[in-house]
Amino acid sequence: MGFKQVILESDSKMTIKNITSPGEDYSEKRPVTWDVKAWARNFSDCCFEYTVRQGNSVAHALVEE
């Protein structure tokens, strides 16, 4: 799609912390956080933000599809 800058949101504070932490992630979601970190390197600017679940309703609707 040619995006250079993205904002990724999650309703999990722990996931955001694990993704943005420079250290090792030893959580159950380690494979996911490693993939996200690798994917984020493809963008010139990629930031991660926490959002409450109600603010993330579009993402939840997409997952349901």
PDB file of N, CA, C and O in Angstrom:
ATOM      1  N   MET A   1       0.816  -1.202   0.000  1.00  0.00           N
ATOM      2  CA  MET A   1       0.000   0.000   0.000  1.00  0.00           C
ATOM      3  C   MET A   1       0.853   1.257   0.000  1.00  0.00           C
ATOM      4  O   MET A   1       0.344   2.323  -0.212  1.00  0.00           O
ATOM      5  N   GLY A   2       2.127   1.122   0.294  1.00  0.00           N
ATOM      6  CA  GLY A   2       3.015   2.262   0.236  1.00  0.00           C
ATOM      7  C   GLY A   2       3.025   3.145   1.468  1.00  0.00           C
ATOM      8  O   GLY A   2       3.482   4.274   1.395  1.00  0.00           O
ATOM      9  N   PHE A   3       2.535   2.666   2.593  1.00  0.00           N
ATOM     10  CA  PHE A   3       2.550   3.474   3.805  1.00  0.00           C
ATOM     11  C   PHE A   3       3.980   3.611   4.317  1.00  0.00           C
ATOM     12  O   PHE A   3       4.741   2.651   4.333  1.00  0.00           O
ATOM     13  N   LYS A   4       4.336   4.807   4.751  1.00  0.00           N
ATOM     14  CA  LYS A   4       5.656   5.064   5.331  1.00  0.00           C
ATOM     15  C   LYS A   4       5.568   5.235   6.844  1.00  0.00           C
ATOM     16  O   LYS A   4       6.513   4.950   7.550  1.00  0.00           O
ATOM     17  N   GLN A   5       4.425   5.748   7.313  1.00  0.00           N
ATOM     18  CA  GLN A   5       4.219   6.001   8.728  1.00  0.00           C
ATOM     19  C   GLN A   5       2.943   5.308   9.181  1.00  0.00           C
ATOM     20  O   GLN A   5       1.920   5.418   8.507  1.00  0.00           O
ATOM     21  N   VAL A   6       3.016   4.600  10.300  1.00  0.00           N
ATOM     22  CA  VAL A   6       1.833   3.915  10.819  1.00  0.00           C
ATOM     23  C   VAL A   6       1.758   4.076  12.336  1.00  0.00           C
ATOM     24  O   VAL A   6       2.776   4.274  13.007  1.00  0.00           O
ATOM     25  N   ILE A   7       0.548   3.999  12.834  1.00  0.00           N
ATOM     26  CA  ILE A   7       0.282   3.950  14.263  1.00  0.00           C
ATOM     27  C   ILE A   7      -0.455   2.647  14.512  1.00  0.00           C
ATOM     28  O   ILE A   7      -1.510   2.398  13.919  1.00  0.00           O
ATOM     29  N   LEU A   8       0.110   1.800  15.341  1.00  0.00           N
ATOM     30  CA  LEU A   8      -0.521   0.540  15.687  1.00  0.00           C
ATOM     31  C   LEU A   8      -1.073   0.650  17.094  1.00  0.00           C
ATOM     32  O   LEU A   8      -0.381   1.099  18.006  1.00  0.00           O
ATOM     33  N   GLU A   9      -2.327   0.250  17.255  1.00  0.00           N
ATOM     34  CA  GLU A   9      -2.991   0.356  18.546  1.00  0.00           C
ATOM     35  C   GLU A   9      -3.327  -1.019  19.084  1.00  0.00           C
ATOM     36  O   GLU A   9      -3.621  -1.937  18.321  1.00  0.00           O
ATOM     37  N   SER A  10      -3.306  -1.129  20.399  1.00  0.00           N
ATOM     38  CA  SER A  10      -3.689  -2.363  21.073  1.00  0.00           C
ATOM     39  C   SER A  10      -4.425  -2.008  22.353  1.00  0.00           C
ATOM     40  O   SER A  10      -4.159  -0.966  22.961  1.00  0.00           O
ATOM     41  N   ASP A  11      -5.334  -2.885  22.755  1.00  0.00           N
ATOM     42  CA  ASP A  11      -6.015  -2.676  24.026  1.00  0.00           C
ATOM     43  C   ASP A  11      -5.338  -3.474  25.134  1.00  0.00           C
ATOM     44  O   ASP A  11      -5.897  -3.679  26.199  1.00  0.00           O
ATOM     45  N   SER A  12      -4.116  -3.894  24.882  1.00  0.00           N
ATOM     46  CA  SER A  12      -3.327  -4.618  25.881  1.00  0.00           C
ATOM     47  C   SER A  12      -2.073  -3.805  26.221  1.00  0.00           C
ATOM     48  O   SER A  12      -1.155  -3.686  25.402  1.00  0.00           O
ATOM     49  N   LYS A  13      -2.051  -3.250  27.429  1.00  0.00           N
ATOM     50  CA  LYS A  13      -0.890  -2.473  27.858  1.00  0.00           C
ATOM     51  C   LYS A  13       0.370  -3.338  27.878  1.00  0.00           C
ATOM     52  O   LYS A  13       1.448  -2.884  27.520  1.00  0.00           O
ATOM     53  N   MET A  14       0.219  -4.595  28.272  1.00  0.00           N
ATOM     54  CA  MET A  14       1.378  -5.492  28.347  1.00  0.00           C
ATOM     55  C   MET A  14       1.951  -5.753  26.952  1.00  0.00           C
ATOM     56  O   MET A  14       3.171  -5.778  26.777  1.00  0.00           O
ATOM     57  N   THR A  15       1.089  -5.916  25.964  1.00  0.00           N
ATOM     58  CA  THR A  15       1.570  -6.144  24.598  1.00  0.00           C
ATOM     59  C   THR A  15       2.340  -4.927  24.093  1.00  0.00           C
ATOM     60  O   THR A  15       3.420  -5.075  23.520  1.00  0.00           O
ATOM     61  N   ILE A  16       1.808  -3.732  24.326  1.00  0.00           N
ATOM     62  CA  ILE A  16       2.494  -2.507  23.910  1.00  0.00           C
ATOM     63  C   ILE A  16       3.844  -2.413  24.617  1.00  0.00           C
ATOM     64  O   ILE A  16       4.865  -2.097  24.002  1.00  0.00           O
ATOM     65  N   LYS A  17       3.871  -2.717  25.908  1.00  0.00           N
ATOM     66  CA  LYS A  17       5.126  -2.672  26.669  1.00  0.00           C
ATOM     67  C   LYS A  17       6.133  -3.661  26.099  1.00  0.00           C
ATOM     68  O   LYS A  17       7.305  -3.330  25.919  1.00  0.00           O
ATOM     69  N   ASN A  18       5.697  -4.876  25.795  1.00  0.00           N
ATOM     70  CA  ASN A  18       6.603  -5.888  25.255  1.00  0.00           C
ATOM     71  C   ASN A  18       7.138  -5.510  23.885  1.00  0.00           C
ATOM     72  O   ASN A  18       8.294  -5.787  23.564  1.00  0.00           O
ATOM     73  N   ILE A  19       6.306  -4.897  23.064  1.00  0.00           N
ATOM     74  CA  ILE A  19       6.732  -4.508  21.717  1.00  0.00           C
ATOM     75  C   ILE A  19       7.710  -3.340  21.765  1.00  0.00           C
ATOM     76  O   ILE A  19       8.693  -3.328  21.032  1.00  0.00           O
ATOM     77  N   THR A  20       7.454  -2.382  22.635  1.00  0.00           N
ATOM     78  CA  THR A  20       8.292  -1.181  22.663  1.00  0.00           C
ATOM     79  C   THR A  20       9.540  -1.339  23.522  1.00  0.00           C
ATOM     80  O   THR A  20      10.444  -0.521  23.436  1.00  0.00           O
ATOM     81  N   SER A  21       9.603  -2.391  24.313  1.00  0.00           N
ATOM     82  CA  SER A  21      10.768  -2.616  25.159  1.00  0.00           C
ATOM     83  C   SER A  21      11.953  -3.084  24.319  1.00  0.00           C
ATOM     84  O   SER A  21      11.814  -3.967  23.468  1.00  0.00           O
ATOM     85  N   PRO A  22      13.138  -2.522  24.569  1.00  0.00           N
ATOM     86  CA  PRO A  22      14.314  -2.972  23.809  1.00  0.00           C
ATOM     87  C   PRO A  22      14.829  -4.342  24.271  1.00  0.00           C
ATOM     88  O   PRO A  22      15.570  -4.989  23.554  1.00  0.00           O
ATOM     89  N   GLY A  23      14.406  -4.767  25.449  1.00  0.00           N
ATOM     90  CA  GLY A  23      14.880  -6.038  25.989  1.00  0.00           C
ATOM     91  C   GLY A  23      14.115  -7.224  25.438  1.00  0.00           C
ATOM     92  O   GLY A  23      13.227  -7.105  24.599  1.00  0.00           O
ATOM     93  N   GLU A  24      14.483  -8.389  25.933  1.00  0.00           N
ATOM     94  CA  GLU A  24      13.836  -9.635  25.520  1.00  0.00           C
ATOM     95  C   GLU A  24      12.417  -9.713  26.063  1.00  0.00           C
ATOM     96  O   GLU A  24      12.123  -9.239  27.150  1.00  0.00           O
ATOM     97  N   ASP A  25      11.556 -10.337  25.311  1.00  0.00           N
ATOM     98  CA  ASP A  25      10.181 -10.585  25.719  1.00  0.00           C
ATOM     99  C   ASP A  25      10.066 -12.067  26.060  1.00  0.00           C
ATOM    100  O   ASP A  25      10.293 -12.916  25.212  1.00  0.00           O
ATOM    101  N   TYR A  26       9.736 -12.367  27.291  1.00  0.00           N
ATOM    102  CA  TYR A  26       9.608 -13.763  27.711  1.00  0.00           C
ATOM    103  C   TYR A  26       8.154 -14.162  27.955  1.00  0.00           C
ATOM    104  O   TYR A  26       7.887 -15.169  28.582  1.00  0.00           O
ATOM    105  N   SER A  27       7.227 -13.385  27.426  1.00  0.00           N
ATOM    106  CA  SER A  27       5.810 -13.687  27.614  1.00  0.00           C
ATOM    107  C   SER A  27       5.348 -14.766  26.636  1.00  0.00           C
ATOM    108  O   SER A  27       6.075 -15.155  25.722  1.00  0.00           O
ATOM    109  N   GLU A  28       4.119 -15.222  26.822  1.00  0.00           N
ATOM    110  CA  GLU A  28       3.526 -16.210  25.904  1.00  0.00           C
ATOM    111  C   GLU A  28       3.403 -15.653  24.496  1.00  0.00           C
ATOM    112  O   GLU A  28       3.393 -16.405  23.524  1.00  0.00           O
ATOM    113  N   LYS A  29       3.281 -14.340  24.384  1.00  0.00           N
ATOM    114  CA  LYS A  29       3.070 -13.698  23.086  1.00  0.00           C
ATOM    115  C   LYS A  29       4.374 -13.358  22.385  1.00  0.00           C
ATOM    116  O   LYS A  29       4.391 -12.622  21.404  1.00  0.00           O
ATOM    117  N   ARG A  30       5.459 -13.916  22.864  1.00  0.00           N
ATOM    118  CA  ARG A  30       6.778 -13.612  22.303  1.00  0.00           C
ATOM    119  C   ARG A  30       6.838 -13.756  20.783  1.00  0.00           C
ATOM    120  O   ARG A  30       7.358 -12.867  20.112  1.00  0.00           O
ATOM    121  N   PRO A  31       6.322 -14.833  20.201  1.00  0.00           N
ATOM    122  CA  PRO A  31       6.388 -14.934  18.730  1.00  0.00           C
ATOM    123  C   PRO A  31       5.666 -13.783  18.027  1.00  0.00           C
ATOM    124  O   PRO A  31       6.131 -13.294  16.999  1.00  0.00           O
ATOM    125  N   VAL A  32       4.579 -13.330  18.602  1.00  0.00           N
ATOM    126  CA  VAL A  32       3.824 -12.224  17.993  1.00  0.00           C
ATOM    127  C   VAL A  32       4.611 -10.927  18.117  1.00  0.00           C
ATOM    128  O   VAL A  32       4.738 -10.177  17.149  1.00  0.00           O
ATOM    129  N   THR A  33       5.153 -10.653  19.305  1.00  0.00           N
ATOM    130  CA  THR A  33       5.893  -9.404  19.478  1.00  0.00           C
ATOM    131  C   THR A  33       7.142  -9.367  18.603  1.00  0.00           C
ATOM    132  O   THR A  33       7.487  -8.317  18.067  1.00  0.00           O
ATOM    133  N   TRP A  34       7.809 -10.502  18.431  1.00  0.00           N
ATOM    134  CA  TRP A  34       8.967 -10.544  17.535  1.00  0.00           C
ATOM    135  C   TRP A  34       8.544 -10.226  16.104  1.00  0.00           C
ATOM    136  O   TRP A  34       9.221  -9.478  15.408  1.00  0.00           O
ATOM    137  N   ASP A  35       7.424 -10.809  15.651  1.00  0.00           N
ATOM    138  CA  ASP A  35       6.933 -10.541  14.295  1.00  0.00           C
ATOM    139  C   ASP A  35       6.575  -9.073  14.122  1.00  0.00           C
ATOM    140  O   ASP A  35       6.889  -8.461  13.096  1.00  0.00           O
ATOM    141  N   VAL A  36       5.912  -8.491  15.119  1.00  0.00           N
ATOM    142  CA  VAL A  36       5.517  -7.084  15.032  1.00  0.00           C
ATOM    143  C   VAL A  36       6.755  -6.188  14.976  1.00  0.00           C
ATOM    144  O   VAL A  36       6.817  -5.251  14.172  1.00  0.00           O
ATOM    145  N   LYS A  37       7.749  -6.473  15.817  1.00  0.00           N
ATOM    146  CA  LYS A  37       8.981  -5.677  15.794  1.00  0.00           C
ATOM    147  C   LYS A  37       9.671  -5.768  14.425  1.00  0.00           C
ATOM    148  O   LYS A  37      10.147  -4.767  13.891  1.00  0.00           O
ATOM    149  N   ALA A  38       9.706  -6.939  13.841  1.00  0.00           N
ATOM    150  CA  ALA A  38      10.317  -7.118  12.517  1.00  0.00           C
ATOM    151  C   ALA A  38       9.523  -6.368  11.459  1.00  0.00           C
ATOM    152  O   ALA A  38      10.090  -5.710  10.579  1.00  0.00           O
ATOM    153  N   TRP A  39       8.216  -6.447  11.519  1.00  0.00           N
ATOM    154  CA  TRP A  39       7.340  -5.780  10.559  1.00  0.00           C
ATOM    155  C   TRP A  39       7.474  -4.266  10.677  1.00  0.00           C
ATOM    156  O   TRP A  39       7.490  -3.550   9.671  1.00  0.00           O
ATOM    157  N   ALA A  40       7.601  -3.769  11.909  1.00  0.00           N
ATOM    158  CA  ALA A  40       7.682  -2.325  12.142  1.00  0.00           C
ATOM    159  C   ALA A  40       8.927  -1.717  11.500  1.00  0.00           C
ATOM    160  O   ALA A  40       8.927  -0.536  11.139  1.00  0.00           O
ATOM    161  N   ARG A  41       9.986  -2.503  11.344  1.00  0.00           N
ATOM    162  CA  ARG A  41      11.210  -1.976  10.736  1.00  0.00           C
ATOM    163  C   ARG A  41      11.024  -1.617   9.262  1.00  0.00           C
ATOM    164  O   ARG A  41      11.864  -0.947   8.674  1.00  0.00           O
ATOM    165  N   ASN A  42       9.924  -2.038   8.656  1.00  0.00           N
ATOM    166  CA  ASN A  42       9.654  -1.722   7.254  1.00  0.00           C
ATOM    167  C   ASN A  42       9.102  -0.313   7.057  1.00  0.00           C
ATOM    168  O   ASN A  42       8.928   0.116   5.921  1.00  0.00           O
ATOM    169  N   PHE A  43       8.829   0.381   8.145  1.00  0.00           N
ATOM    170  CA  PHE A  43       8.257   1.725   8.062  1.00  0.00           C
ATOM    171  C   PHE A  43       9.261   2.749   8.549  1.00  0.00           C
ATOM    172  O   PHE A  43      10.044   2.483   9.453  1.00  0.00           O
ATOM    173  N   SER A  44       9.210   3.942   7.962  1.00  0.00           N
ATOM    174  CA  SER A  44      10.115   5.002   8.407  1.00  0.00           C
ATOM    175  C   SER A  44       9.712   5.494   9.793  1.00  0.00           C
ATOM    176  O   SER A  44      10.554   5.941  10.562  1.00  0.00           O
ATOM    177  N   ASP A  45       8.438   5.418  10.106  1.00  0.00           N
ATOM    178  CA  ASP A  45       7.952   5.830  11.420  1.00  0.00           C
ATOM    179  C   ASP A  45       6.823   4.897  11.826  1.00  0.00           C
ATOM    180  O   ASP A  45       5.821   4.778  11.121  1.00  0.00           O
ATOM    181  N   CYS A  46       6.994   4.222  12.936  1.00  0.00           N
ATOM    182  CA  CYS A  46       5.982   3.291  13.428  1.00  0.00           C
ATOM    183  C   CYS A  46       5.878   3.479  14.934  1.00  0.00           C
ATOM    184  O   CYS A  46       6.873   3.316  15.645  1.00  0.00           O
ATOM    185  N   CYS A  47       4.700   3.861  15.403  1.00  0.00           N
ATOM    186  CA  CYS A  47       4.548   4.010  16.844  1.00  0.00           C
ATOM    187  C   CYS A  47       3.410   3.117  17.334  1.00  0.00           C
ATOM    188  O   CYS A  47       2.518   2.738  16.572  1.00  0.00           O
ATOM    189  N   PHE A  48       3.489   2.778  18.588  1.00  0.00           N
ATOM    190  CA  PHE A  48       2.551   1.857  19.213  1.00  0.00           C
ATOM    191  C   PHE A  48       1.835   2.593  20.330  1.00  0.00           C
ATOM    192  O   PHE A  48       2.482   3.242  21.157  1.00  0.00           O
ATOM    193  N   GLU A  49       0.514   2.490  20.329  1.00  0.00           N
ATOM    194  CA  GLU A  49      -0.274   3.200  21.325  1.00  0.00           C
ATOM    195  C   GLU A  49      -1.288   2.275  21.965  1.00  0.00           C
ATOM    196  O   GLU A  49      -1.843   1.392  21.310  1.00  0.00           O
ATOM    197  N   TYR A  50      -1.513   2.526  23.241  1.00  0.00           N
ATOM    198  CA  TYR A  50      -2.561   1.817  23.970  1.00  0.00           C
ATOM    199  C   TYR A  50      -3.882   2.527  23.735  1.00  0.00           C
ATOM    200  O   TYR A  50      -3.945   3.746  23.691  1.00  0.00           O
ATOM    201  N   THR A  51      -4.931   1.754  23.539  1.00  0.00           N
ATOM    202  CA  THR A  51      -6.273   2.297  23.431  1.00  0.00           C
ATOM    203  C   THR A  51      -7.208   1.396  24.224  1.00  0.00           C
ATOM    204  O   THR A  51      -6.987   0.193  24.318  1.00  0.00           O
ATOM    205  N   VAL A  52      -8.237   1.993  24.794  1.00  0.00           N
ATOM    206  CA  VAL A  52      -9.207   1.176  25.526  1.00  0.00           C
ATOM    207  C   VAL A  52      -9.969   0.304  24.540  1.00  0.00           C
ATOM    208  O   VAL A  52     -10.056   0.620  23.347  1.00  0.00           O
ATOM    209  N   ARG A  53     -10.507  -0.799  25.014  1.00  0.00           N
ATOM    210  CA  ARG A  53     -11.184  -1.752  24.132  1.00  0.00           C
ATOM    211  C   ARG A  53     -12.290  -1.090  23.318  1.00  0.00           C
ATOM    212  O   ARG A  53     -12.464  -1.365  22.136  1.00  0.00           O
ATOM    213  N   GLN A  54     -13.042  -0.191  23.929  1.00  0.00           N
ATOM    214  CA  GLN A  54     -14.129   0.486  23.207  1.00  0.00           C
ATOM    215  C   GLN A  54     -13.586   1.328  22.053  1.00  0.00           C
ATOM    216  O   GLN A  54     -14.242   1.480  21.032  1.00  0.00           O
ATOM    217  N   GLY A  55     -12.392   1.853  22.198  1.00  0.00           N
ATOM    218  CA  GLY A  55     -11.767   2.634  21.136  1.00  0.00           C
ATOM    219  C   GLY A  55     -11.177   1.769  20.046  1.00  0.00           C
ATOM    220  O   GLY A  55     -10.765   2.253  19.002  1.00  0.00           O
ATOM    221  N   ASN A  56     -11.139   0.478  20.272  1.00  0.00           N
ATOM    222  CA  ASN A  56     -10.546  -0.462  19.338  1.00  0.00           C
ATOM    223  C   ASN A  56     -11.627  -1.323  18.678  1.00  0.00           C
ATOM    224  O   ASN A  56     -11.346  -2.413  18.180  1.00  0.00           O
ATOM    225  N   SER A  57     -12.843  -0.831  18.640  1.00  0.00           N
ATOM    226  CA  SER A  57     -13.968  -1.636  18.133  1.00  0.00           C
ATOM    227  C   SER A  57     -13.828  -1.984  16.651  1.00  0.00           C
ATOM    228  O   SER A  57     -14.270  -3.049  16.233  1.00  0.00           O
ATOM    229  N   VAL A  58     -13.215  -1.138  15.868  1.00  0.00           N
ATOM    230  CA  VAL A  58     -13.045  -1.415  14.438  1.00  0.00           C
ATOM    231  C   VAL A  58     -12.139  -2.638  14.265  1.00  0.00           C
ATOM    232  O   VAL A  58     -12.436  -3.536  13.472  1.00  0.00           O
ATOM    233  N   ALA A  59     -11.047  -2.700  15.027  1.00  0.00           N
ATOM    234  CA  ALA A  59     -10.144  -3.848  14.930  1.00  0.00           C
ATOM    235  C   ALA A  59     -10.852  -5.129  15.351  1.00  0.00           C
ATOM    236  O   ALA A  59     -10.695  -6.172  14.722  1.00  0.00           O
ATOM    237  N   HIS A  60     -11.641  -5.050  16.400  1.00  0.00           N
ATOM    238  CA  HIS A  60     -12.366  -6.235  16.848  1.00  0.00           C
ATOM    239  C   HIS A  60     -13.386  -6.685  15.795  1.00  0.00           C
ATOM    240  O   HIS A  60     -13.574  -7.882  15.578  1.00  0.00           O
ATOM    241  N   ALA A  61     -14.017  -5.732  15.127  1.00  0.00           N
ATOM    242  CA  ALA A  61     -14.976  -6.072  14.071  1.00  0.00           C
ATOM    243  C   ALA A  61     -14.259  -6.761  12.913  1.00  0.00           C
ATOM    244  O   ALA A  61     -14.785  -7.722  12.328  1.00  0.00           O
ATOM    245  N   LEU A  62     -13.059  -6.293  12.564  1.00  0.00           N
ATOM    246  CA  LEU A  62     -12.290  -6.919  11.486  1.00  0.00           C
ATOM    247  C   LEU A  62     -11.898  -8.354  11.835  1.00  0.00           C
ATOM    248  O   LEU A  62     -11.950  -9.237  10.998  1.00  0.00           O
ATOM    249  N   VAL A  63     -11.524  -8.556  13.083  1.00  0.00           N
ATOM    250  CA  VAL A  63     -11.150  -9.901  13.509  1.00  0.00           C
ATOM    251  C   VAL A  63     -12.343 -10.837  13.415  1.00  0.00           C
ATOM    252  O   VAL A  63     -12.214 -11.995  13.019  1.00  0.00           O
ATOM    253  N   GLU A  64     -13.517 -10.345  13.758  1.00  0.00           N
ATOM    254  CA  GLU A  64     -14.731 -11.166  13.701  1.00  0.00           C
ATOM    255  C   GLU A  64     -15.060 -11.584  12.258  1.00  0.00           C
ATOM    256  O   GLU A  64     -15.594 -12.644  12.040  1.00  0.00           O
ATOM    257  N   GLU A  65     -14.724 -10.719  11.302  1.00  0.00           N
ATOM    258  CA  GLU A  65     -14.975 -11.033   9.886  1.00  0.00           C
ATOM    259  C   GLU A  65     -14.076 -12.171   9.478  1.00  0.00           C
ATOM    260  O   GLU A  65     -14.269 -12.993   8.715  1.00  0.00           O
TER     261      GLU A  65
END
